[in-house]
Short mmCIF file of C-alpha atoms in Angstrom, two decimals:
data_model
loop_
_atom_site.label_atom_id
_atom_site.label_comp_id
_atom_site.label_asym_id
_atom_site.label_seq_id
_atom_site.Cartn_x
_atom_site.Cartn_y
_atom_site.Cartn_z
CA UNK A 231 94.65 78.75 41.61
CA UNK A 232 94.00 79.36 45.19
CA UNK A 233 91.23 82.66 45.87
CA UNK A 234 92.47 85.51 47.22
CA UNK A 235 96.48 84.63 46.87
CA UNK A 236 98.79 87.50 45.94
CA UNK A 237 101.39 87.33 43.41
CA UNK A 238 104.35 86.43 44.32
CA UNK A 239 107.76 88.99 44.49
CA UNK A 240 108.81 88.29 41.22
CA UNK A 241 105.53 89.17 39.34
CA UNK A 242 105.54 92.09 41.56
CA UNK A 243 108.85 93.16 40.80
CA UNK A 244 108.11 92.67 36.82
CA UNK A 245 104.68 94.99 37.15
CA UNK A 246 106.96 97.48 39.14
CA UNK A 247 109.56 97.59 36.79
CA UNK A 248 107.50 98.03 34.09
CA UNK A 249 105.15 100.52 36.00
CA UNK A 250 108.24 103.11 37.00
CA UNK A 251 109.89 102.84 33.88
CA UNK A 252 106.37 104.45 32.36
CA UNK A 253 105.75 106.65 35.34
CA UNK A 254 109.28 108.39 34.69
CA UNK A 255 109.11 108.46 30.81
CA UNK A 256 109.37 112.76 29.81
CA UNK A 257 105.79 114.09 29.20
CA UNK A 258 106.88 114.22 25.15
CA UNK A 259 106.90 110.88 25.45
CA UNK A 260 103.56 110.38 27.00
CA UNK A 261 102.01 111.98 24.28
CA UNK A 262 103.52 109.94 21.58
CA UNK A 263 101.82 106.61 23.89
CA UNK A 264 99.23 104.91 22.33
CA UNK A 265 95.29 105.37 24.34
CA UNK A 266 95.59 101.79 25.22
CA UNK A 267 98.72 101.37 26.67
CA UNK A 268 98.03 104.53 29.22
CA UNK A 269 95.07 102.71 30.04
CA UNK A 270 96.82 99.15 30.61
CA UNK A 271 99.36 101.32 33.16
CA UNK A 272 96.39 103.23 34.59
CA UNK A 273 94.30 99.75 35.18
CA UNK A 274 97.49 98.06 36.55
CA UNK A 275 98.36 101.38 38.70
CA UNK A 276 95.29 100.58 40.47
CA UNK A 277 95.78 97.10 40.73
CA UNK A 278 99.02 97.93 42.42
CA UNK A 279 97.78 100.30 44.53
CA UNK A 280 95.41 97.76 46.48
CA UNK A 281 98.18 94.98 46.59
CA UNK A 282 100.71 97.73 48.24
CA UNK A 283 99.21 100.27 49.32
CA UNK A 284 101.36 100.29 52.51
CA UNK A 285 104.24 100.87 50.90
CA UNK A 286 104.96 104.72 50.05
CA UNK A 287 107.87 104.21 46.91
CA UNK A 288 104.80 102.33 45.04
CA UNK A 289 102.36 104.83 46.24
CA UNK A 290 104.21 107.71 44.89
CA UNK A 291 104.41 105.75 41.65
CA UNK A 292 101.35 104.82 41.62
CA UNK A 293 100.57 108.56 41.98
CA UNK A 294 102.40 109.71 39.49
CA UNK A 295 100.79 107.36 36.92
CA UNK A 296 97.35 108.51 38.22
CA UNK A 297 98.29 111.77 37.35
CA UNK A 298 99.93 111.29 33.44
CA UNK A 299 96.38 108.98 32.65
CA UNK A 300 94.77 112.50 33.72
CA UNK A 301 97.24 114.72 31.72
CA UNK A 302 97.15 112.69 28.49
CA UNK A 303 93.50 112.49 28.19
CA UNK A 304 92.56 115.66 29.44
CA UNK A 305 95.51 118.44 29.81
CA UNK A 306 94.42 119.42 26.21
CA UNK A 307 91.00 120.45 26.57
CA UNK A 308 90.02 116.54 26.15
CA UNK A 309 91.16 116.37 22.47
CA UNK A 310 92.69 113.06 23.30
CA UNK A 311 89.68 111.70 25.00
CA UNK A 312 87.70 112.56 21.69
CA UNK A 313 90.42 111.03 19.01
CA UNK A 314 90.13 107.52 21.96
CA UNK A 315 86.82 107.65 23.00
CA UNK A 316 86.49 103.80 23.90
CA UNK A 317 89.77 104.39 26.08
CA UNK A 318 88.90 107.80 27.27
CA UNK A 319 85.72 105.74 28.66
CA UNK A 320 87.56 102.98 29.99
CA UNK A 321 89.95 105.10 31.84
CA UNK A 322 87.13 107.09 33.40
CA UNK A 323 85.34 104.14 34.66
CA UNK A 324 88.31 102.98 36.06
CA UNK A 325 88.80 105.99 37.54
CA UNK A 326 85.48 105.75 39.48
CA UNK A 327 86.80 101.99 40.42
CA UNK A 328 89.55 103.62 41.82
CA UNK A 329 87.41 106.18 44.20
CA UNK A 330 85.37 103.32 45.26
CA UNK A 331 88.42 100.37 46.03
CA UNK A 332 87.01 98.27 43.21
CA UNK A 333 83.31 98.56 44.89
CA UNK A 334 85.05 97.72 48.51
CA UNK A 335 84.21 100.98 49.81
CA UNK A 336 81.09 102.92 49.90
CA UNK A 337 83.33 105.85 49.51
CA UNK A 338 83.27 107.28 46.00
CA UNK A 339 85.19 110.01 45.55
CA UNK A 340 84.25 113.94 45.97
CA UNK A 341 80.96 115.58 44.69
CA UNK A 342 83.33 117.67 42.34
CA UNK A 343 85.57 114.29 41.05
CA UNK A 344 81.73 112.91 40.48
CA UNK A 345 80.79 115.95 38.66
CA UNK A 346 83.95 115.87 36.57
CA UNK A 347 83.15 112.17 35.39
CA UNK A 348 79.95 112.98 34.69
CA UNK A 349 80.44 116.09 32.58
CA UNK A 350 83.14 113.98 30.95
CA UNK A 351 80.99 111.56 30.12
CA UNK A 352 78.20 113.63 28.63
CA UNK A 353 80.73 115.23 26.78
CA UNK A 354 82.97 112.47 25.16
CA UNK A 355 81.55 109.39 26.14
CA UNK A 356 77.78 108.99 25.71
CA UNK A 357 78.63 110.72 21.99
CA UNK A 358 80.46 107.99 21.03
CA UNK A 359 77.46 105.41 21.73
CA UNK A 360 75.14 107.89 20.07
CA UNK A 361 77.27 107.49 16.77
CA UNK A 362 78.45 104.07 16.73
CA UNK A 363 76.17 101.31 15.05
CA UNK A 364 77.93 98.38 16.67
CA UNK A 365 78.98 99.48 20.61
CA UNK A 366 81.09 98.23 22.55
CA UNK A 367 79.26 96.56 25.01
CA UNK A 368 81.99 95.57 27.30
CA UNK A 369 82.32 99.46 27.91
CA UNK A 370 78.70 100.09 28.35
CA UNK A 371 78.71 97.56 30.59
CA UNK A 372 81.07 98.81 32.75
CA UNK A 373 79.29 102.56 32.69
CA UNK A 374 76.10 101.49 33.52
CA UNK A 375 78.21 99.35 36.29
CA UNK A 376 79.99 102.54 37.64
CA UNK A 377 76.72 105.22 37.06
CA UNK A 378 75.44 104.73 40.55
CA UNK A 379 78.79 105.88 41.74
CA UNK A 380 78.71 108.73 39.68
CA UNK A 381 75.42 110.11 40.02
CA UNK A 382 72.67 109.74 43.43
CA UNK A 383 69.94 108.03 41.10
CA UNK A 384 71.17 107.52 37.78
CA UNK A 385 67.03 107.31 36.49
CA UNK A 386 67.05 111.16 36.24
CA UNK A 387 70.77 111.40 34.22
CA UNK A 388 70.09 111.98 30.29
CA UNK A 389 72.80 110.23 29.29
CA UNK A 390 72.13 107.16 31.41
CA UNK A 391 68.86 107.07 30.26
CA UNK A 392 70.67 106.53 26.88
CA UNK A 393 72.85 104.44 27.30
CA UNK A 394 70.69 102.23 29.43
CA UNK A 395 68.19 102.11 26.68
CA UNK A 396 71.00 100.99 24.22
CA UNK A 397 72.25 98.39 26.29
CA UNK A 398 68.52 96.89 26.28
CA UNK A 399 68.54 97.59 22.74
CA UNK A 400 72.18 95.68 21.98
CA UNK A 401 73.10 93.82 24.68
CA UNK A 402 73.32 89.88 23.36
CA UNK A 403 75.03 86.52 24.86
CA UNK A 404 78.36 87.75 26.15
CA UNK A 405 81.43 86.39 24.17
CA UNK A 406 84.18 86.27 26.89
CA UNK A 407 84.53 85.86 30.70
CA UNK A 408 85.20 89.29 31.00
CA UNK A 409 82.09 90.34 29.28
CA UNK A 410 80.14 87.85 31.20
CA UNK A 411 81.28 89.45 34.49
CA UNK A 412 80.06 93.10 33.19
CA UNK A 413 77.58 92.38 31.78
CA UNK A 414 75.71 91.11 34.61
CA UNK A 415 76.80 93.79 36.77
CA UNK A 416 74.72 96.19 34.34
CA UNK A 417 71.99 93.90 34.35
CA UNK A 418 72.11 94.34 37.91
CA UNK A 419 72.32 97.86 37.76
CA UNK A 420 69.45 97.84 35.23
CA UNK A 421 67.23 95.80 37.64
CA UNK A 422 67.98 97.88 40.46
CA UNK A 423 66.80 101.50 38.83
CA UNK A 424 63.73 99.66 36.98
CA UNK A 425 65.46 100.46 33.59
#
């Protein structure tokens, strides 16, 4: 596998076809999807969106998925995000992955988008850590990861504070690649705010 190679047309096509067929589904039938596929669309959305994002038919697609991820965990006062928590709180780091390019911008969105996460986060995410007695600590990984982009200093955010002591509390020997990736980019973020 050579670094930095793109995919080539036909898995591009495949991800597009599958991508517009979900982007044009009726909004009944968005809200009979399960949390985890919206997410899977909404991660490879943004995937897509950095591969092509000169092209404007996969922009608009792209778009539109942004904006169903938005509608089906939020257009009902967030009753979705609180029957999915773990997926509500992947999509919304995501979301701040989005805002910053996947960290390749300093560029993080708007100070109301970061207000938005944060509230969101307070009020659907951090609850879920509170209550669980085994956490998923691929996801806290990935919030501590994103918090900086959220908030200026995340040291003076309650629920950072929170979650940052639960990750010292939990966090053990990662059991996949993926974790290992995450997990030291909260141990980084740890370091770096002296948590």
């Amino acid at each position: 596998e050579v670094l930095g190679k793109k995919p080539d047309t036909a898995w591009l096509s495949c991800l597009h076809r599958k991508l517009r067929s979900f982007a044009h589904q009726p909004a009944a039938a968005l809200k009979k999807q399960p949390a985890i596929d919206v997410v899977q669309q909404y991660i490879q959305a943004l995937e897509l969106e950095q591969l092509q994002h000169g092209i404007q038919d996969v922009q608009r697609m792209v778009r539109q998925l942004f904006s169903q991820a938005e509608t089906y965990f939020f257009a009902d006062g967030g009753q979705r995000c609180v029957a999915n928590q773990k997926m509500c709180g992947y999509y919304l780091t995501h979301f701040v992955l989005r805002l910053s390019k996947l960290h390749a911008s300093k560029a993080t969105g708007t100070l109301a988008q970061r207000k938005l996460v944060k509230e969101r986060i307070h009020q659907f995410i951090a609850p879920y850590f509170k209550g669980s007695t085994r956490a998923d600590m691929d996801l806290l990984n990935e919030l501590l990861f994103v918090y900086p982009d959220i908030v200026y200093d995340p040291r003076n955010d309650e629920a950072f504070s929170g979650l940052a002591a639960l990750w010292k509390k939990r966090s053990a020997v990662p059991t996949n690649c993926h974790m290992a990736v995450t997990n030291a980019f909260a141990a980084g973020i740890m370091h770096r705010f002296a948590m």
